mmCIF file of C-alpha atoms in Angstrom:
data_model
loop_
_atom_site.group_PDB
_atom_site.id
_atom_site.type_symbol
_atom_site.label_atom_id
_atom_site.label_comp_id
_atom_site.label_asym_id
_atom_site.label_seq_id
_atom_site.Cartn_x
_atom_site.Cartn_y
_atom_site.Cartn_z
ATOM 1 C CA UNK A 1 11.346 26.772 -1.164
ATOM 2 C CA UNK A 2 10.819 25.764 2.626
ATOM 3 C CA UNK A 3 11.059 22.165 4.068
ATOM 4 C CA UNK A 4 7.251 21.500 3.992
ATOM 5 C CA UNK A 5 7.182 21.864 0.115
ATOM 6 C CA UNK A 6 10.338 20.028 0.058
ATOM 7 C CA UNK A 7 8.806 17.051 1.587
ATOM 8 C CA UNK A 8 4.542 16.963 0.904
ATOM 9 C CA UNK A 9 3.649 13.418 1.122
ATOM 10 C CA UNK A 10 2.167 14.206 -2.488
ATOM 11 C CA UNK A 11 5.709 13.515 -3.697
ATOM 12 C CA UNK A 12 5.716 10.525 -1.551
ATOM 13 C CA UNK A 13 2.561 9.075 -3.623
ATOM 14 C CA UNK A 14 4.404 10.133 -6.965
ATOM 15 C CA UNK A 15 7.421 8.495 -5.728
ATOM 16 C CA UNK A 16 5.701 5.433 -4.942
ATOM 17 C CA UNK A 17 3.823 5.195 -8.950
ATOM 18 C CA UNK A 18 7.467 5.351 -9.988
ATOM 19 C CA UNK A 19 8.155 2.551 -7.899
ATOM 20 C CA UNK A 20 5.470 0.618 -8.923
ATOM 21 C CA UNK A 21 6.049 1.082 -12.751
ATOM 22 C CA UNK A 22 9.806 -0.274 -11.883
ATOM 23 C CA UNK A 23 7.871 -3.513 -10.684
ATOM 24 C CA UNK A 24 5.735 -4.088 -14.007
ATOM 25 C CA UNK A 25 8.979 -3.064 -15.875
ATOM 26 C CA UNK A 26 11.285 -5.329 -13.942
ATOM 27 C CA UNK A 27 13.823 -2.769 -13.270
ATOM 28 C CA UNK A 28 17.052 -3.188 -11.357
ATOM 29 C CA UNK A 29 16.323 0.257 -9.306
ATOM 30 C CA UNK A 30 13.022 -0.637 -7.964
ATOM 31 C CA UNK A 31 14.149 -1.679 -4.689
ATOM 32 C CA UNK A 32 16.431 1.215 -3.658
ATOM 33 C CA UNK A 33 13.734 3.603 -4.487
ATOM 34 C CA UNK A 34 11.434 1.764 -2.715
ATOM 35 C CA UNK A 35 13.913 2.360 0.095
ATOM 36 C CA UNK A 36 14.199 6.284 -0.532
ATOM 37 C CA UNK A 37 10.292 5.829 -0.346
ATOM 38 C CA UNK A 38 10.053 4.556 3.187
ATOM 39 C CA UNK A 39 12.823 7.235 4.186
ATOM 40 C CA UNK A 40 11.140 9.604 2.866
ATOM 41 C CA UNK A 41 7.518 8.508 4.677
ATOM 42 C CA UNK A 42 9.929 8.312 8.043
ATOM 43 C CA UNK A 43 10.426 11.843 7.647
ATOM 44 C CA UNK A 44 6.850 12.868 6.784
ATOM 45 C CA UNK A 45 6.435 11.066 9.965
ATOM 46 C CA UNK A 46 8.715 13.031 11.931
ATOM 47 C CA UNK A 47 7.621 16.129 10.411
ATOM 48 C CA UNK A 48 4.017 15.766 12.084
ATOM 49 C CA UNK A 49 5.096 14.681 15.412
ATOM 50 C CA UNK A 50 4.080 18.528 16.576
ATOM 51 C CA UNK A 51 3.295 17.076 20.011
ATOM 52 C CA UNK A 52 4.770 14.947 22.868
ATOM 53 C CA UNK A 53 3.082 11.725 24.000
ATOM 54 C CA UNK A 54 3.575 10.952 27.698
ATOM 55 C CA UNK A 55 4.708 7.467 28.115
ATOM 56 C CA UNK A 56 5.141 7.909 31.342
ATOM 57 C CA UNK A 57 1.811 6.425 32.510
ATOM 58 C CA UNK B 1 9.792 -24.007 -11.452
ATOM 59 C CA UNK B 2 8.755 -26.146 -8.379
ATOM 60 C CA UNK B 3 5.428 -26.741 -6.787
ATOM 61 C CA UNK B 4 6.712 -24.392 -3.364
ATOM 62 C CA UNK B 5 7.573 -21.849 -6.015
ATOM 63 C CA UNK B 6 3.677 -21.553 -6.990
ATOM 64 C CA UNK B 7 2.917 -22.131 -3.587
ATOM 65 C CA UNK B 8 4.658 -19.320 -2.573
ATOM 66 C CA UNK B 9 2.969 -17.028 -5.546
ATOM 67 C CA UNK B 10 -0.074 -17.393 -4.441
ATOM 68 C CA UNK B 11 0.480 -17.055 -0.740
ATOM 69 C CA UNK B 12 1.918 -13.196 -2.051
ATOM 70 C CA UNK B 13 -1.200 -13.142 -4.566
ATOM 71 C CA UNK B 14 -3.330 -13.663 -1.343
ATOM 72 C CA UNK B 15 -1.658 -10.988 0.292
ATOM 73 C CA UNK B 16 -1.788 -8.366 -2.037
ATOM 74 C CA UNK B 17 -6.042 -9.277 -2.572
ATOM 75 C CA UNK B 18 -5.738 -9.023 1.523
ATOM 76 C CA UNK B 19 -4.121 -5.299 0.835
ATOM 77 C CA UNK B 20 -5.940 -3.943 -2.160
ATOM 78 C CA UNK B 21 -9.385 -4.970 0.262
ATOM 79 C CA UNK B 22 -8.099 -2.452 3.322
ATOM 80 C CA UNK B 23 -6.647 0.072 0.883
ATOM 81 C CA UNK B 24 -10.638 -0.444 -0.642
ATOM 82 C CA UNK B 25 -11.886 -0.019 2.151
ATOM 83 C CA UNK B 26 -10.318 3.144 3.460
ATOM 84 C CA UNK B 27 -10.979 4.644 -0.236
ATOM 85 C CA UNK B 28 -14.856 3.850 0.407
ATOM 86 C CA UNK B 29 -14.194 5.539 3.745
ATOM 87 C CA UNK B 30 -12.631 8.587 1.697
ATOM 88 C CA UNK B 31 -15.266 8.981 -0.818
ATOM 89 C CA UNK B 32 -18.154 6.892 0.120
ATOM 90 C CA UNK B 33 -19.194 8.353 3.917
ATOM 91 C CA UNK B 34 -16.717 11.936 3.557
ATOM 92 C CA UNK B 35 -14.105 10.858 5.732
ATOM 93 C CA UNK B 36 -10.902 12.452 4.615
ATOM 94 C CA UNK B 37 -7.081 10.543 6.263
ATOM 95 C CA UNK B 38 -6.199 12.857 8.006
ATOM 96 C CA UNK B 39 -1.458 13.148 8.087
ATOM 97 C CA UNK B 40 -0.710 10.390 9.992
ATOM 98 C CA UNK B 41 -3.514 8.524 7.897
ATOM 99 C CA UNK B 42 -1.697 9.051 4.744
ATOM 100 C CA UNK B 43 2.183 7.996 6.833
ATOM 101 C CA UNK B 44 -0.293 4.918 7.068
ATOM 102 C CA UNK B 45 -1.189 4.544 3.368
ATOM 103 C CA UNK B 46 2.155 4.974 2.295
ATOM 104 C CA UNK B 47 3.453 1.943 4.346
ATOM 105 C CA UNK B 48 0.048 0.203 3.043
ATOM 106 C CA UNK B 49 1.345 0.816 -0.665
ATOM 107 C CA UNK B 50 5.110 0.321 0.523
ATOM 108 C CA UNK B 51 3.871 -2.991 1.792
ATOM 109 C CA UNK B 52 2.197 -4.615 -1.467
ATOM 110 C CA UNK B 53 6.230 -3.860 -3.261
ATOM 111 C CA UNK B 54 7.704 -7.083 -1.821
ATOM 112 C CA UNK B 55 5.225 -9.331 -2.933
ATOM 113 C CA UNK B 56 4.920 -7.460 -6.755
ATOM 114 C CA UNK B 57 8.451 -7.969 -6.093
ATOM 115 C CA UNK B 58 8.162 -11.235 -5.469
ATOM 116 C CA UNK B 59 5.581 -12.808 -7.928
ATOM 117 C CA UNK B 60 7.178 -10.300 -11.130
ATOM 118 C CA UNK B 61 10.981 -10.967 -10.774
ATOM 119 C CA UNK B 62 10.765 -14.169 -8.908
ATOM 120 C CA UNK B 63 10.875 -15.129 -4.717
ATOM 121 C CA UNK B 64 13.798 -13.507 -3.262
ATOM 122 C CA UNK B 65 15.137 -12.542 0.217
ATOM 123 C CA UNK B 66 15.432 -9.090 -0.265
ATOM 124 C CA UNK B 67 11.706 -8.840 -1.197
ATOM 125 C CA UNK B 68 10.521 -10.125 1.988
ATOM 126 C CA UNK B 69 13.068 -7.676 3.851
ATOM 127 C CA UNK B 70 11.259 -4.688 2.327
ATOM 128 C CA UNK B 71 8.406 -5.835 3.170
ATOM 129 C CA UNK B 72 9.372 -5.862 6.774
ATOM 130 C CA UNK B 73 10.760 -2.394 7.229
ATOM 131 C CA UNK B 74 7.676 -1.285 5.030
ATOM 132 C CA UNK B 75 5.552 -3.145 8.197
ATOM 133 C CA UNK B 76 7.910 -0.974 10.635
ATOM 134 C CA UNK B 77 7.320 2.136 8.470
ATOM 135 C CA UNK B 78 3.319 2.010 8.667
ATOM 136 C CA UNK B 79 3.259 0.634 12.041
ATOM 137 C CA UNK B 80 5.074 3.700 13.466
ATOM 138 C CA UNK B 81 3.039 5.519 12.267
ATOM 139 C CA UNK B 82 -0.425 3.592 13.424
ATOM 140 C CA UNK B 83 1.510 3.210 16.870
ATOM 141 C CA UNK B 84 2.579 6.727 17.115
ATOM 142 C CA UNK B 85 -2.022 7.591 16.450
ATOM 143 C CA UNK B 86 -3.122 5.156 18.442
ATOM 144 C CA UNK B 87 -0.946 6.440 21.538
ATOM 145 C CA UNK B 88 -1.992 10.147 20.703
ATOM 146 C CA UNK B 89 -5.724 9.189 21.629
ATOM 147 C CA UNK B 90 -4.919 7.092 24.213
ATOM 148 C CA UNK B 91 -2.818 10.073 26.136
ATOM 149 C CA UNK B 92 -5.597 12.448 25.617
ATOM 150 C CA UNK B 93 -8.580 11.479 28.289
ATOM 151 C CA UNK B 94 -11.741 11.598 26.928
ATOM 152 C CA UNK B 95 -10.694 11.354 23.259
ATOM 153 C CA UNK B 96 -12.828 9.551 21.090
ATOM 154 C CA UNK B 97 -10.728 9.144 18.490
ATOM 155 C CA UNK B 98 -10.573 10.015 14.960
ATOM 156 C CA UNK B 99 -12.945 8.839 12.100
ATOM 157 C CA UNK B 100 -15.309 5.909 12.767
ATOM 158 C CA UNK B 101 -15.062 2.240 13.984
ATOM 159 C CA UNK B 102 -15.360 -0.549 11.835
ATOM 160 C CA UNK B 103 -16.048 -3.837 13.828
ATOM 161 C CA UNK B 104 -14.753 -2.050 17.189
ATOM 162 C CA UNK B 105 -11.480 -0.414 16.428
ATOM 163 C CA UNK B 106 -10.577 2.515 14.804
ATOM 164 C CA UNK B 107 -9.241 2.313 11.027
ATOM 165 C CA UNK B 108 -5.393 3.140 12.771
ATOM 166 C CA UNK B 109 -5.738 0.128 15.439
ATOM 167 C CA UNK B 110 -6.783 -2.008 12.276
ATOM 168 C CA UNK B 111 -3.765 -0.754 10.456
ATOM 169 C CA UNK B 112 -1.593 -1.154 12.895
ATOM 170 C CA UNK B 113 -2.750 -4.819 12.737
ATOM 171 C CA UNK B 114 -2.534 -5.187 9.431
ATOM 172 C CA UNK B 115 1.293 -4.297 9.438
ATOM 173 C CA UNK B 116 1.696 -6.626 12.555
ATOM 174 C CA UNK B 117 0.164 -9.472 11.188
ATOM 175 C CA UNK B 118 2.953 -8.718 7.316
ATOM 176 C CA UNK B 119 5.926 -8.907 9.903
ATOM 177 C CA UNK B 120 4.378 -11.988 11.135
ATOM 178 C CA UNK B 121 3.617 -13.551 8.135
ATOM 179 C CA UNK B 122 6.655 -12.681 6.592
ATOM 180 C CA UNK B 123 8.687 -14.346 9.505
ATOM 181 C CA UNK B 124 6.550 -17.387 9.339
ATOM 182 C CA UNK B 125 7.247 -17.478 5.206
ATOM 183 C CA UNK B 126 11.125 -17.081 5.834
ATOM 184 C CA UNK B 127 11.099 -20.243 7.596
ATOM 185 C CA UNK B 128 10.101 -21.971 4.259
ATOM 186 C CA UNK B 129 13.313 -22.496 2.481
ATOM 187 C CA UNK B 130 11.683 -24.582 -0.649
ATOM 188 C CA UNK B 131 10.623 -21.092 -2.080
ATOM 189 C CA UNK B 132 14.075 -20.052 -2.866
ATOM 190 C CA UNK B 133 15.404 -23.724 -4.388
ATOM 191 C CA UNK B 134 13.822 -23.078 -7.782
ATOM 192 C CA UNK B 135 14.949 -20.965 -10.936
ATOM 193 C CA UNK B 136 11.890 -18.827 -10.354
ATOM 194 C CA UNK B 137 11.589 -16.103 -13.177
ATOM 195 C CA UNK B 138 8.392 -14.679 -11.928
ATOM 196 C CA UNK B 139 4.907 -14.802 -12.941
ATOM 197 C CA UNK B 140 5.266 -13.244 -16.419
ATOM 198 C CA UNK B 141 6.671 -15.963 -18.186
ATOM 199 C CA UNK B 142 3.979 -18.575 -17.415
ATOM 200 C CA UNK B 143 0.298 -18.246 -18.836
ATOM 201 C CA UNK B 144 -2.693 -19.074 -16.691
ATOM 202 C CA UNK B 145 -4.880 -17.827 -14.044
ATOM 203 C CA UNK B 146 -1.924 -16.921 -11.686
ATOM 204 C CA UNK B 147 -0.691 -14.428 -14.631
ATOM 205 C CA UNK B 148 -4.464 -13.106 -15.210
ATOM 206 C CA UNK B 149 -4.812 -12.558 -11.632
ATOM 207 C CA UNK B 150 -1.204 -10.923 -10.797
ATOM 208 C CA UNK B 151 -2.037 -8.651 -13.702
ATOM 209 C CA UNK B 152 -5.702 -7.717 -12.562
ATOM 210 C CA UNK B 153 -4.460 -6.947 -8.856
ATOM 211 C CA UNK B 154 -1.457 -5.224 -9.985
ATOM 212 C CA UNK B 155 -3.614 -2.825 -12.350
ATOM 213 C CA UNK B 156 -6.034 -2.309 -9.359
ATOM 214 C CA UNK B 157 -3.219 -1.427 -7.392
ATOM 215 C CA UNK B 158 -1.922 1.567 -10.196
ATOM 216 C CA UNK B 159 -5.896 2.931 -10.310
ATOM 217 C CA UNK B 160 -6.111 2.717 -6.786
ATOM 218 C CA UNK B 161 -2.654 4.785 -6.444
ATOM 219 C CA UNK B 162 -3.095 7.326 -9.124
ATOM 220 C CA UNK B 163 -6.466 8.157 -7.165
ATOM 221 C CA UNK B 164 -4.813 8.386 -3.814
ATOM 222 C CA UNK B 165 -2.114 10.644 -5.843
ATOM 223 C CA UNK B 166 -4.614 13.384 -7.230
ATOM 224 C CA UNK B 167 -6.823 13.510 -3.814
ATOM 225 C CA UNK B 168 -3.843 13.984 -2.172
ATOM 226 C CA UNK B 169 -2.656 16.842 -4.191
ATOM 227 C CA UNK B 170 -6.058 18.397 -3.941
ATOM 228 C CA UNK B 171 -6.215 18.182 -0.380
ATOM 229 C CA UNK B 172 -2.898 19.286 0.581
ATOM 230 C CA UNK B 173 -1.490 20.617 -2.260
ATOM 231 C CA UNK B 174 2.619 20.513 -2.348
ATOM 232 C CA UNK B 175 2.760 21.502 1.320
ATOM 233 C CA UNK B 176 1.625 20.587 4.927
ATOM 234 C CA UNK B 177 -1.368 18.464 5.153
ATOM 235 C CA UNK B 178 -4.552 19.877 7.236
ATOM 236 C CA UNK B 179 -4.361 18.448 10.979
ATOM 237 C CA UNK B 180 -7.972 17.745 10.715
ATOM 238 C CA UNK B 181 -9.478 17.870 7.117
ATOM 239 C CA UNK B 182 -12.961 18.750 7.058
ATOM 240 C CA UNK B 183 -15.734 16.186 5.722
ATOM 241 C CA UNK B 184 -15.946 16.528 1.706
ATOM 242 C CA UNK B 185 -18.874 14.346 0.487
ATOM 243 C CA UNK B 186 -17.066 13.469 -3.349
ATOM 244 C CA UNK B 187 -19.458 10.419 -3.727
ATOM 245 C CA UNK B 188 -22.665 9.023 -2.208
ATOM 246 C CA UNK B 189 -22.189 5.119 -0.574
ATOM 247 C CA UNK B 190 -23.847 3.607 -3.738
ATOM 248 C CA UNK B 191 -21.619 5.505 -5.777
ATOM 249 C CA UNK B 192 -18.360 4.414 -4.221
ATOM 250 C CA UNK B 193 -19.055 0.934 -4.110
ATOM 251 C CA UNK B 194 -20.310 1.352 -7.968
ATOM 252 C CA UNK B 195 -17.059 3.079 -8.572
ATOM 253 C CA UNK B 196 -14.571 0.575 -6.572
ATOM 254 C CA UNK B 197 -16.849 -2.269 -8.702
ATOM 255 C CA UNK B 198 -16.059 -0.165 -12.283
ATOM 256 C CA UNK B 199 -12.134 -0.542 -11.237
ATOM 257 C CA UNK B 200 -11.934 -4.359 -10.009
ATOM 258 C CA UNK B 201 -14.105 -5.334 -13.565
ATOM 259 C CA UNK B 202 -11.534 -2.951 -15.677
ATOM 260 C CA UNK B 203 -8.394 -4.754 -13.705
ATOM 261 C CA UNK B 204 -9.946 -7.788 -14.078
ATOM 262 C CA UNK B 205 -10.298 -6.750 -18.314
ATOM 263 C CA UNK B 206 -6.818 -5.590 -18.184
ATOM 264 C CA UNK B 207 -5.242 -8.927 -17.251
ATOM 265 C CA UNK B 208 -7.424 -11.129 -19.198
ATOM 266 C CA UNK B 209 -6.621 -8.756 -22.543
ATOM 267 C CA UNK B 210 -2.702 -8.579 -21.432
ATOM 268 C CA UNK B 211 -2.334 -12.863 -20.516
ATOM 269 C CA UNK B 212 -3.851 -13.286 -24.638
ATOM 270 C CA UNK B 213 -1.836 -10.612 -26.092
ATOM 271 C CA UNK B 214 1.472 -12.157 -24.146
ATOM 272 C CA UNK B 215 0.337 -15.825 -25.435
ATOM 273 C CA UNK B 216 0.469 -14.709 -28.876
ATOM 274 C CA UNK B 217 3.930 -12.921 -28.672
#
């Protein structure tokens, strides 16, 4: 299994209806998932930074 | 539960109906005029759905710290992403950008906005230290039109996610998104405003049938 199957931002999305059935269920673990969640969108993130922005101008 | 305690609610219900109208509006985008997000579009969405969990948060288990903390880094999450667009078309001269205007700017300058405007709001709302003072429970445990409404928005919310979900899947699959998707026409204009209609009046039947069936318990 390579990276990009590893980390497809559909898992993101799935990750994400977990979180929000941890809301309407008032669970403990909510939060820290909702933490993986934004990791895990950081590194879709890096992932698709394929080219360099200048920010020299 | 004080007065700044339902203040507070619905200053996060008003958020999230603030939310649920750009995630709307970037679904009517999606299915109404064939504009598919392209990858950093969807880094976007996530921090737009990563963004409504502090104030769920907030209004279900009661107004807490932490809450408002997520919602910050979920702000710094999306607007990286936004940023990191918006500097992409700026570097390249003569780009026009990607996917239409609406009311001047581009749907990733708008986002970017959006998560500006949380951090903002957030840091206003933590200067407010009445919120916290009460025994707040969340919105569950008292009946009314806060509890209808919390329930219709969060129910909009799941439809709206478990559609972003499957469209996902079907245009990436479990791998790399497309750079630039091409234009799929799923819906025509009429049809994904009657459709976006279908799922606020089925929210909207969901809390109203969930706030009796709690009164009785």
């Amino acid at each position: 299994m390579t990276s990009q199957y590893r980390m497809s931002v559909v898992w993101i999305f799935l990750l994400w209806i977990i979180v929000f059935i941890g809301i309407f269920w008032r669970q403990r673990w909510t939060l820290p998932l909702g933490i993986v969640g934004l990791l895990a969108t950081v590194v879709f993130l890096k992932m698709n930074m394929d080219s360099t922005i200048p920010l020299n101008f | 539960m004080t007065t700044q305690v339902k203040i507070a609610r619905g200053v996060n219900l008003l958020a999230l109906f603030v939310l649920l109208g750009v995630l709307t509006g970037s679904l009517y985008l999606q299915f109404g005029q064939g504009e598919p997000p392209c990858p950093l579009c969807l880094v976007q969405r996530s921090g737009m759905v990563a963004l409504a969990v502090g104030p769920f948060l907030n209004i279900f288990t009661g107004i807490k710290l932490r809450n408002y903390a997520f919602t910050i880094l979920a702000a710094c999450v999306g607007g990286a992403g936004s940023v990191r667009q918006i500097l992409l078309h700026i570097a390249t001269p003569g780009d026009p950008g990607y996917g239409p205007k609406v009311l001047g700017f581009h749907l990733y300058t708008w986002a970017d906005i959006t998560f500006l405007v949380a951090i903002v709001g957030v840091a206003l709302l933590l200067m407010w230290p009445g919120q916290f003072a009460g025994n707040d429970g969340g919105v569950l445990g008292s009946p009314g039109v806060m509890r209808v409404l919390t329930i219709m928005v969060a129910a909009w919310y799941s439809i709206y996610l478990v559609i972003i979900t499957i469209f996902t899947f079907t245009m990436c699959g479990v791998g790399m998104c497309p750079a630039d998707p091409p234009e799929t026409d799923y819906l025509s204009s009429t049809g994904a405003l009657l459709a976006i209609g279908a799922a606020g009046i089925l929210s909207l039947l969901i809390g109203i049938i969930s706030n009796s069936r709690m009164r009785r318990r």
